[in-house]
CSV table of C-alpha atoms and ligand atoms in Angstrom, one decimal:
chain,number,residue,atom,x,y,z
A,1,UNK,CA,-5.0,10.4,-12.8
A,2,UNK,CA,-8.2,9.1,-11.3
A,3,UNK,CA,-9.2,6.2,-13.4
A,4,UNK,CA,-11.8,7.3,-15.9
A,5,UNK,CA,-10.1,9.8,-17.8
A,6,UNK,CA,-9.0,7.5,-20.5
A,7,UNK,CA,-12.7,6.6,-21.1
A,8,UNK,CA,-13.5,10.2,-22.0
A,9,UNK,CA,-10.5,10.7,-23.9
A,10,UNK,CA,-11.2,7.6,-26.0
A,11,UNK,CA,-14.8,8.9,-26.5
A,12,UNK,CA,-13.3,12.1,-28.0
A,13,UNK,CA,-11.1,9.9,-30.4
A,14,UNK,CA,-14.0,7.6,-31.4
A,15,UNK,CA,-16.4,10.4,-32.3
A,16,UNK,CA,-13.5,12.3,-34.0
A,17,UNK,CA,-14.2,15.4,-32.0
A,18,UNK,CA,-10.6,16.2,-31.0
A,19,UNK,CA,-10.5,20.0,-31.2
A,20,UNK,CA,-12.1,22.9,-29.6
A,21,UNK,CA,-15.7,21.7,-30.0
A,22,UNK,CA,-17.4,18.5,-28.5
A,23,UNK,CA,-19.3,16.8,-25.8
A,24,UNK,CA,-16.5,16.6,-23.3
A,25,UNK,CA,-16.1,20.4,-23.2
A,26,UNK,CA,-19.9,20.9,-22.6
A,27,UNK,CA,-20.1,18.1,-20.0
A,28,UNK,CA,-16.9,19.2,-18.1
A,29,UNK,CA,-18.4,22.8,-18.0
A,30,UNK,CA,-21.5,21.3,-16.5
A,31,UNK,CA,-19.6,19.3,-14.0
A,32,UNK,CA,-17.8,22.6,-12.8
A,33,UNK,CA,-20.9,24.5,-12.6
A,34,UNK,CA,-22.7,21.7,-10.8
A,35,UNK,CA,-19.8,21.6,-8.2
A,36,UNK,CA,-19.6,25.2,-7.6
A,37,UNK,CA,-23.4,25.6,-7.5
A,38,UNK,CA,-24.9,29.1,-7.2
A,39,UNK,CA,-26.0,29.4,-10.8
A,40,UNK,CA,-22.6,30.1,-12.4
A,41,UNK,CA,-21.4,29.6,-15.8
A,42,UNK,CA,-18.1,28.0,-16.6
A,43,UNK,CA,-16.1,28.4,-19.7
A,44,UNK,CA,-13.3,25.9,-20.4
A,45,UNK,CA,-10.1,27.6,-21.7
A,46,UNK,CA,-6.5,26.4,-22.1
A,47,UNK,CA,-4.7,28.1,-19.2
A,48,UNK,CA,-5.3,30.0,-16.0
A,49,UNK,CA,-3.3,32.8,-17.5
A,50,UNK,CA,-5.5,33.0,-20.5
A,51,UNK,CA,-8.7,33.1,-18.3
A,52,UNK,CA,-7.4,36.0,-16.4
A,53,UNK,CA,-6.5,37.7,-19.6
A,54,UNK,CA,-10.2,37.1,-20.9
A,55,UNK,CA,-11.6,38.2,-17.5
A,56,UNK,CA,-9.9,41.6,-17.8
A,57,UNK,CA,-11.2,42.1,-21.4
A,58,UNK,CA,-14.7,41.1,-20.3
A,59,UNK,CA,-14.4,43.9,-17.7
A,60,UNK,CA,-13.2,46.1,-20.5
A,61,UNK,CA,-9.6,46.8,-18.9
A,62,UNK,CA,-7.7,48.7,-21.7
A,63,UNK,CA,-4.6,50.6,-22.4
A,64,UNK,CA,-3.8,53.1,-19.5
A,65,UNK,CA,-6.1,51.6,-17.0
A,66,UNK,CA,-4.9,50.7,-13.5
A,67,UNK,CA,-5.7,47.4,-12.1
A,68,UNK,CA,-5.2,46.5,-8.4
A,69,UNK,CA,-3.5,43.0,-7.8
A,70,UNK,CA,-2.5,41.1,-4.8
A,71,UNK,CA,1.3,41.1,-4.7
A,72,UNK,CA,1.7,38.0,-2.9
A,73,UNK,CA,1.1,35.6,-5.8
A,74,UNK,CA,2.4,33.9,-8.8
A,75,UNK,CA,3.4,36.3,-11.7
A,76,UNK,CA,0.5,34.8,-13.9
A,77,UNK,CA,-2.1,36.6,-11.7
A,78,UNK,CA,-0.4,40.0,-12.8
A,79,UNK,CA,1.0,39.3,-16.4
A,80,UNK,CA,-2.4,39.6,-18.2
A,81,UNK,CA,-2.8,43.4,-16.8
A,82,UNK,CA,0.3,43.9,-19.0
A,83,UNK,CA,-0.9,42.0,-21.9
A,84,UNK,CA,-3.9,44.6,-21.9
A,85,UNK,CA,-1.4,47.4,-21.9
A,86,UNK,CA,-2.8,48.3,-18.5
A,87,UNK,CA,-0.9,49.2,-15.2
A,88,UNK,CA,-0.6,46.9,-12.1
A,89,UNK,CA,-0.9,48.4,-8.7
A,90,UNK,CA,0.1,45.9,-6.1
A,91,UNK,CA,-1.6,45.5,-2.7
A,92,UNK,CA,0.0,43.6,0.2
A,93,UNK,CA,-1.4,40.9,2.2
A,94,UNK,CA,-2.8,40.7,5.8
A,95,UNK,CA,-1.3,38.0,8.2
A,96,UNK,CA,-4.4,36.1,9.1
A,97,UNK,CA,-5.0,34.8,5.6
A,98,UNK,CA,-1.8,35.8,3.8
A,99,UNK,CA,-4.1,37.3,1.2
A,100,UNK,CA,-5.2,40.8,0.1
A,101,UNK,CA,-5.3,43.3,3.1
A,102,UNK,CA,-8.7,45.1,3.0
A,103,UNK,CA,-7.0,48.0,4.7
A,104,UNK,CA,-4.4,48.5,2.2
A,105,UNK,CA,-6.9,47.9,-0.7
A,106,UNK,CA,-9.0,50.8,0.6
A,107,UNK,CA,-6.0,53.1,1.1
A,108,UNK,CA,-4.8,52.3,-2.6
A,109,UNK,CA,-8.3,52.9,-4.1
A,110,UNK,CA,-8.5,56.3,-2.3
A,111,UNK,CA,-5.2,57.3,-3.3
A,112,UNK,CA,-5.8,56.2,-7.0
A,113,UNK,CA,-9.2,58.2,-7.0
A,114,UNK,CA,-7.4,61.4,-5.7
A,115,UNK,CA,-5.1,61.1,-8.6
A,116,UNK,CA,-7.8,60.5,-11.0
A,117,UNK,CA,-7.0,57.0,-11.8
A,118,UNK,CA,-9.9,55.1,-10.4
A,119,UNK,CA,-8.9,51.3,-10.7
A,120,UNK,CA,-10.7,49.5,-13.4
A,121,UNK,CA,-10.6,46.1,-11.5
A,122,UNK,CA,-9.4,44.2,-8.5
A,123,UNK,CA,-7.5,41.0,-8.7
A,124,UNK,CA,-7.8,38.7,-5.4
A,125,UNK,CA,-6.0,35.6,-4.8
A,126,UNK,CA,-6.8,32.5,-2.8
A,127,UNK,CA,-3.1,31.7,-2.1
A,128,UNK,CA,-2.4,28.1,-1.2
A,129,UNK,CA,-6.1,27.3,-1.0
A,130,UNK,CA,-7.0,29.9,1.6
A,131,UNK,CA,-9.8,32.1,1.3
A,132,UNK,CA,-9.2,35.9,1.7
A,133,UNK,CA,-11.5,38.2,3.8
A,134,UNK,CA,-14.1,38.2,1.1
A,135,UNK,CA,-16.8,40.2,3.1
A,136,UNK,CA,-14.4,43.1,3.7
A,137,UNK,CA,-13.0,43.1,0.3
A,138,UNK,CA,-16.3,42.8,-1.3
A,139,UNK,CA,-17.7,45.6,0.8
A,140,UNK,CA,-14.8,47.9,-0.3
A,141,UNK,CA,-15.3,46.8,-4.0
A,142,UNK,CA,-19.0,47.6,-3.9
A,143,UNK,CA,-18.6,50.8,-2.1
A,144,UNK,CA,-16.2,52.3,-4.9
A,145,UNK,CA,-18.0,50.1,-7.7
A,146,UNK,CA,-15.0,48.3,-8.8
A,147,UNK,CA,-15.3,44.6,-10.2
A,148,UNK,CA,-13.5,41.8,-8.7
A,149,UNK,CA,-11.7,38.9,-10.4
A,150,UNK,CA,-11.2,35.9,-8.0
A,151,UNK,CA,-8.0,34.2,-8.9
A,152,UNK,CA,-9.2,31.0,-7.2
A,153,UNK,CA,-6.4,28.8,-9.3
A,154,UNK,CA,-5.0,27.4,-6.1
A,155,UNK,CA,-8.3,26.9,-4.1
A,156,UNK,CA,-10.7,24.7,-6.2
A,157,UNK,CA,-13.0,23.1,-3.6
A,158,UNK,CA,-12.3,25.8,-0.7
A,159,UNK,CA,-15.2,27.5,0.9
A,160,UNK,CA,-15.7,30.9,2.3
A,161,UNK,CA,-18.3,30.8,5.0
A,162,UNK,CA,-19.9,27.9,3.2
A,163,UNK,CA,-19.8,29.5,-0.2
A,164,UNK,CA,-17.7,27.9,-2.9
A,165,UNK,CA,-14.7,30.3,-3.5
A,166,UNK,CA,-14.9,31.3,-7.2
A,167,UNK,CA,-18.6,32.4,-6.9
A,168,UNK,CA,-18.2,35.3,-4.4
A,169,UNK,CA,-17.6,38.1,-6.9
A,170,UNK,CA,-17.9,39.1,-10.6
A,171,UNK,CA,-15.6,36.6,-12.3
A,172,UNK,CA,-13.7,33.5,-10.9
A,173,UNK,CA,-10.6,31.7,-12.4
A,174,UNK,CA,-9.7,28.0,-12.1
A,175,UNK,CA,-6.8,26.4,-13.5
A,176,UNK,CA,-6.1,22.7,-14.3
A,177,UNK,CA,-2.4,23.1,-14.9
A,178,UNK,CA,-0.2,20.1,-13.8
A,179,UNK,CA,0.6,21.5,-10.5
A,180,UNK,CA,-3.1,22.3,-9.4
A,181,UNK,CA,-5.3,20.1,-7.1
A,182,UNK,CA,-6.8,18.4,-10.4
A,183,UNK,CA,-5.3,18.7,-13.8
A,184,UNK,CA,-6.2,18.4,-17.5
A,185,UNK,CA,-2.3,18.7,-18.2
A,186,UNK,CA,-3.0,22.3,-19.1
A,187,UNK,CA,-6.3,24.2,-19.0
A,188,UNK,CA,-8.8,26.5,-17.0
A,189,UNK,CA,-12.1,27.6,-16.4
A,190,UNK,CA,-13.5,31.2,-16.3
A,191,UNK,CA,-16.6,31.4,-14.1
A,192,UNK,CA,-19.3,34.1,-14.7
A,193,UNK,CA,-22.6,35.0,-13.3
A,194,UNK,CA,-24.3,35.1,-16.5
A,195,UNK,CA,-24.5,33.5,-19.9
A,196,UNK,CA,-23.8,36.7,-21.9
A,197,UNK,CA,-20.5,37.0,-20.4
A,198,UNK,CA,-19.9,33.2,-21.0
A,199,UNK,CA,-20.8,33.7,-24.6
A,200,UNK,CA,-18.5,36.7,-24.9
A,201,UNK,CA,-15.7,34.6,-23.2
A,202,UNK,CA,-16.2,31.8,-25.9
A,203,UNK,CA,-16.3,34.4,-28.6
A,204,UNK,CA,-13.0,36.1,-27.6
A,205,UNK,CA,-11.3,32.7,-26.9
A,206,UNK,CA,-12.1,31.4,-30.5
A,207,UNK,CA,-10.7,34.2,-32.6
A,208,UNK,CA,-13.7,36.6,-32.4
A,209,UNK,CA,-15.5,35.3,-35.3
A,210,UNK,CA,-18.6,37.7,-36.1
A,211,UNK,CA,-21.6,35.8,-37.4
A,212,UNK,CA,-21.1,35.5,-41.3
A,213,UNK,CA,-20.6,32.6,-43.8
A,214,UNK,CA,-17.2,33.8,-44.4
A,215,UNK,CA,-14.5,34.9,-41.7
A,216,UNK,CA,-15.5,38.3,-40.5
A,217,UNK,CA,-13.7,40.0,-37.6
A,218,UNK,CA,-14.6,43.3,-35.9
A,219,UNK,CA,-12.5,42.8,-32.8
A,220,UNK,CA,-9.2,41.1,-32.0
A,221,UNK,CA,-9.6,37.4,-30.9
A,222,UNK,CA,-7.5,34.8,-29.1
A,223,UNK,CA,-6.9,31.1,-29.5
A,224,UNK,CA,-7.7,30.1,-25.9
A,225,UNK,CA,-10.3,27.5,-25.9
A,226,UNK,CA,-9.8,24.1,-24.3
A,227,UNK,CA,-9.6,21.0,-26.5
A,228,UNK,CA,-12.3,18.2,-26.3
A,229,UNK,CA,-9.5,15.8,-25.5
A,230,UNK,CA,-8.3,17.7,-22.5
A,231,UNK,CA,-11.9,18.2,-21.5
A,232,UNK,CA,-12.1,14.5,-21.4
A,233,UNK,CA,-9.3,14.3,-18.8
A,234,UNK,CA,-11.2,17.1,-16.8
A,235,UNK,CA,-14.4,15.0,-16.7
A,236,UNK,CA,-12.4,12.1,-15.2
A,237,UNK,CA,-10.8,14.5,-12.9
A,238,UNK,CA,-13.9,16.1,-11.5
A,239,UNK,CA,-14.7,12.6,-10.2
A,240,UNK,CA,-11.7,12.6,-7.9
A,241,UNK,CA,-11.5,16.2,-6.9
A,242,UNK,CA,-13.0,15.5,-3.4
A,243,UNK,CA,-10.6,12.6,-2.9
A,244,UNK,CA,-7.7,14.9,-3.8
A,245,UNK,CA,-8.8,17.6,-1.3
A,246,UNK,CA,-9.1,15.0,1.4
A,247,UNK,CA,-5.5,13.7,0.6
A,248,UNK,CA,-4.1,17.3,0.6
A,249,UNK,CA,-5.9,18.0,3.9
A,250,UNK,CA,-4.5,14.9,5.4
A,251,UNK,CA,-1.0,16.1,4.5
A,252,UNK,CA,-1.8,19.3,6.3
A,253,UNK,CA,-3.0,17.5,9.4
A,254,UNK,CA,0.1,15.3,9.5
A,255,UNK,CA,2.5,18.0,9.3
A,256,UNK,CA,0.5,20.1,11.8
A,257,UNK,CA,0.0,17.2,14.3
A,258,UNK,CA,3.8,16.6,14.2
A,259,UNK,CA,5.4,20.0,14.0
A,260,UNK,CA,3.1,22.3,16.0
A,261,UNK,CA,5.0,21.5,19.1
A,262,UNK,CA,7.9,23.4,17.8
A,263,UNK,CA,7.4,27.1,18.6
A,264,UNK,CA,9.7,28.3,15.9
A,265,UNK,CA,7.0,26.9,13.3
A,266,UNK,CA,3.6,28.1,12.7
A,267,UNK,CA,0.7,27.2,10.3
A,268,UNK,CA,-2.0,29.2,8.7
A,269,UNK,CA,-5.3,28.7,10.5
A,270,UNK,CA,-8.7,28.7,8.5
A,271,UNK,CA,-11.2,31.1,9.8
A,272,UNK,CA,-14.3,29.6,11.5
A,273,UNK,CA,-17.0,28.5,9.1
A,274,UNK,CA,-14.5,28.4,6.1
A,275,UNK,CA,-12.8,25.3,4.5
A,276,UNK,CA,-9.5,25.1,2.8
A,277,UNK,CA,-8.4,22.4,0.1
A,278,UNK,CA,-5.0,22.8,1.6
A,279,UNK,CA,-3.6,22.7,-2.0
A,280,UNK,CA,0.0,23.2,-0.2
A,281,UNK,CA,1.1,22.8,3.3
A,282,UNK,CA,3.0,25.9,4.2
A,283,UNK,CA,4.9,26.8,7.3
A,284,UNK,CA,6.1,30.1,8.6
A,285,UNK,CA,9.3,29.8,10.5
A,286,UNK,CA,10.7,32.5,12.9
A,287,UNK,CA,13.7,33.3,10.9
A,288,UNK,CA,15.1,33.3,7.4
A,289,UNK,CA,18.0,31.3,8.7
A,290,UNK,CA,15.8,28.6,10.0
A,291,UNK,CA,13.7,28.5,6.8
A,292,UNK,CA,16.9,27.9,4.8
A,293,UNK,CA,18.2,25.4,7.2
A,294,UNK,CA,15.1,23.2,6.8
A,295,UNK,CA,15.0,23.7,2.9
A,296,UNK,CA,18.8,22.8,2.7
A,297,UNK,CA,18.3,19.8,4.9
A,298,UNK,CA,15.5,18.4,2.8
A,299,UNK,CA,17.3,19.3,-0.5
A,300,UNK,CA,20.3,17.3,0.8
A,301,UNK,CA,18.0,14.2,0.8
A,302,UNK,CA,16.6,15.0,-2.6
A,303,UNK,CA,13.4,16.4,-1.4
A,304,UNK,CA,12.0,19.5,-3.0
A,305,UNK,CA,10.4,22.3,-0.9
A,306,UNK,CA,10.1,25.9,-1.8
A,307,UNK,CA,10.1,29.4,-0.3
A,308,UNK,CA,6.7,31.0,-0.4
A,309,UNK,CA,5.8,33.2,-3.4
A,310,UNK,CA,8.1,36.0,-4.0
A,311,UNK,CA,5.9,39.1,-3.9
A,312,UNK,CA,5.2,41.0,-7.4
A,313,UNK,CA,6.4,44.3,-6.0
A,314,UNK,CA,9.8,42.7,-5.2
A,315,UNK,CA,10.1,41.0,-8.7
A,316,UNK,CA,12.7,42.7,-11.1
A,317,UNK,CA,9.9,43.0,-13.7
A,318,UNK,CA,7.5,44.8,-11.5
A,319,UNK,CA,9.3,46.5,-8.8
A,320,UNK,CA,9.0,50.0,-10.4
A,321,UNK,CA,5.1,49.9,-10.4
A,322,UNK,CA,3.2,51.5,-7.7
A,323,UNK,CA,2.6,49.4,-4.6
A,324,UNK,CA,0.8,49.5,-1.2
A,325,UNK,CA,2.7,47.3,1.1
A,326,UNK,CA,3.6,47.0,4.7
A,327,UNK,CA,6.1,44.2,4.8
A,328,UNK,CA,3.9,41.3,5.4
A,329,UNK,CA,4.4,39.4,2.1
A,330,UNK,CA,8.1,40.2,2.2
A,331,UNK,CA,8.3,38.6,5.7
A,332,UNK,CA,6.3,35.5,4.4
A,333,UNK,CA,8.6,35.2,1.5
A,334,UNK,CA,11.7,35.3,3.9
A,335,UNK,CA,10.4,32.9,6.5
A,336,UNK,CA,7.8,30.7,4.8
A,337,UNK,CA,8.3,27.4,3.2
A,338,UNK,CA,6.0,25.2,1.1
A,339,UNK,CA,6.5,21.5,2.1
A,340,UNK,CA,5.9,18.5,-0.1
A,341,UNK,CA,2.2,18.5,-0.6
A,342,UNK,CA,1.2,16.0,-3.5
A,343,UNK,CA,-2.0,14.2,-3.2
A,344,UNK,CA,-0.1,10.9,-3.7
A,345,UNK,CA,2.4,11.1,-0.9
A,346,UNK,CA,2.4,8.0,1.3
A,347,UNK,CA,2.6,7.8,5.0
A,348,UNK,CA,6.2,6.6,4.7
A,349,UNK,CA,7.0,9.8,2.4
A,350,UNK,CA,5.4,12.1,5.0
A,351,UNK,CA,7.5,10.3,7.8
A,352,UNK,CA,10.6,10.7,5.8
A,353,UNK,CA,10.1,14.5,5.3
A,354,UNK,CA,9.2,14.7,9.0
A,355,UNK,CA,12.4,13.0,10.3
A,356,UNK,CA,14.5,15.3,8.1
A,357,UNK,CA,12.7,18.5,9.3
A,358,UNK,CA,12.9,17.5,12.9
A,359,UNK,CA,16.7,16.9,12.5
A,360,UNK,CA,17.3,20.6,11.8
A,361,UNK,CA,19.7,21.7,14.6
A,362,UNK,CA,18.3,25.0,15.4
A,363,UNK,CA,14.5,23.9,15.4
B,401,PLP,C1,-0.9,28.5,-11.6
B,401,PLP,C2,-1.4,29.9,-11.4
B,401,PLP,C3,-1.9,30.6,-12.2
B,401,PLP,C4,-1.8,30.3,-13.7
B,401,PLP,O1,-2.5,29.2,-14.2
B,401,PLP,P1,-1.9,28.5,-15.4
B,401,PLP,O2,-3.1,27.5,-15.8
B,401,PLP,O3,-0.7,27.8,-15.1
B,401,PLP,O4,-1.8,29.5,-16.7
B,401,PLP,C5,-2.5,31.8,-12.0
B,401,PLP,N1,-2.5,32.2,-10.6
B,401,PLP,C6,-2.2,31.4,-9.6
B,401,PLP,C7,-2.2,32.0,-8.3
B,401,PLP,C8,-1.4,30.3,-9.8
B,401,PLP,O5,-1.0,29.5,-8.9
C-alpha cells in the first residue's frame, strides 16, 4: 500500500457507502481517466476477467461468433470468449514485442472470412507491460472493420509512441488484482471512448435493471461492479502508480545491467518512442535446459521465478481450437523466465537473486 488508502477506505465507512455506489468509485474512475487522458471513460468493475466479459458484450459477441485472441497470455484473456458461447481463434506472437503478430493476424482474418466466419472482435494483450505493434494491428483491424479489445492488464502506465496503452482502440481493460502494478485487492476498469458504452457497462455490471420503480429486466445482467471500499484503496494506489512503475523499471535496469554480459540471456527491448512499465522483468535463455537450471537454482534458495505464460493453444482446455501459430510463443514458453519483480524488492534482494543466477554452471 502507498499510505493514503486507509483514509479513503475510512471515508467509505464513515459515510456508510460501503457497497457498489459511492464517491470513491466516481473519484477513482476520474483519477484513471485523468491518468490515461485522451477523453476516455473508465468504469470500475470487480475483476479484469469480468471487464473482458463485459467488453465482449458491448461488442455484441454472442453464441457461435469467433473471436481472435493472442495465444501468449493468461487464460483470463480468453475465458470470457467461452462465457459468451463464442469460439476463440488463437494468434501467435512476433519476437520483437512477444505480442500478437500482425502477419498471422491478417492470415487468420482472411482465412476466417473465406470460411464465412468473419471474426467479431480481436483481443490484443500488452504482455509483461510491453506494447504490441499497435499501428500495424490497428490498420488491419480497420481494414477488415473488426473492433479491438486491448487487454492492458499488465501494462498500466505503459505508452505506445507517446500514447497511453489502453486508449489506442475500441475498448481497454485494466486490472487491480493483487499481482498487478497497483491493486485494490481485486478489481478492474473498463475503458471506453464514449459515455454511452460506459453507461451500458454499468447497466450490465449491476444486474441490468431497466428503468422502473420495481425490478424490471429485459436482458441478462451480472454482478460485476466494484465496491466503494475497494475503490478507496484504488484512490490511494493511483497516488503511487508512477512510483511503482519507477521501482519496476529499476528492477529491470538492475537485471539488465548485470546480466546482459551473458550471451545466453537476452532481454526484451522497448521500441523507440515507446515506454514500458516493466511490470515483470523477463529473460529469454538460449535453451530450455538453461532456463530450468536457473529456475531450480533460485527455487533451491526459496526464490520464486516462473516460466513465461504457457500459450493458450497449448493448454489442455484450448488445444483443440483453431490457431494460427509459428512456434514463437512456444519457444518463449520453453526458454523464458520471469524474474522476481516486486515493487518492494530491496537492493540486497536483487543482489541475492543475481548471485544465484550467476552461479548457474552453464551460463
Ligand atoms: C491478471 C490478468 C487478467 C485478469 O485480471 P483479473 O483482475 O485477475 O481477473 C487478464 N489478462 C491478463 C493478461 C492478466 O495478466
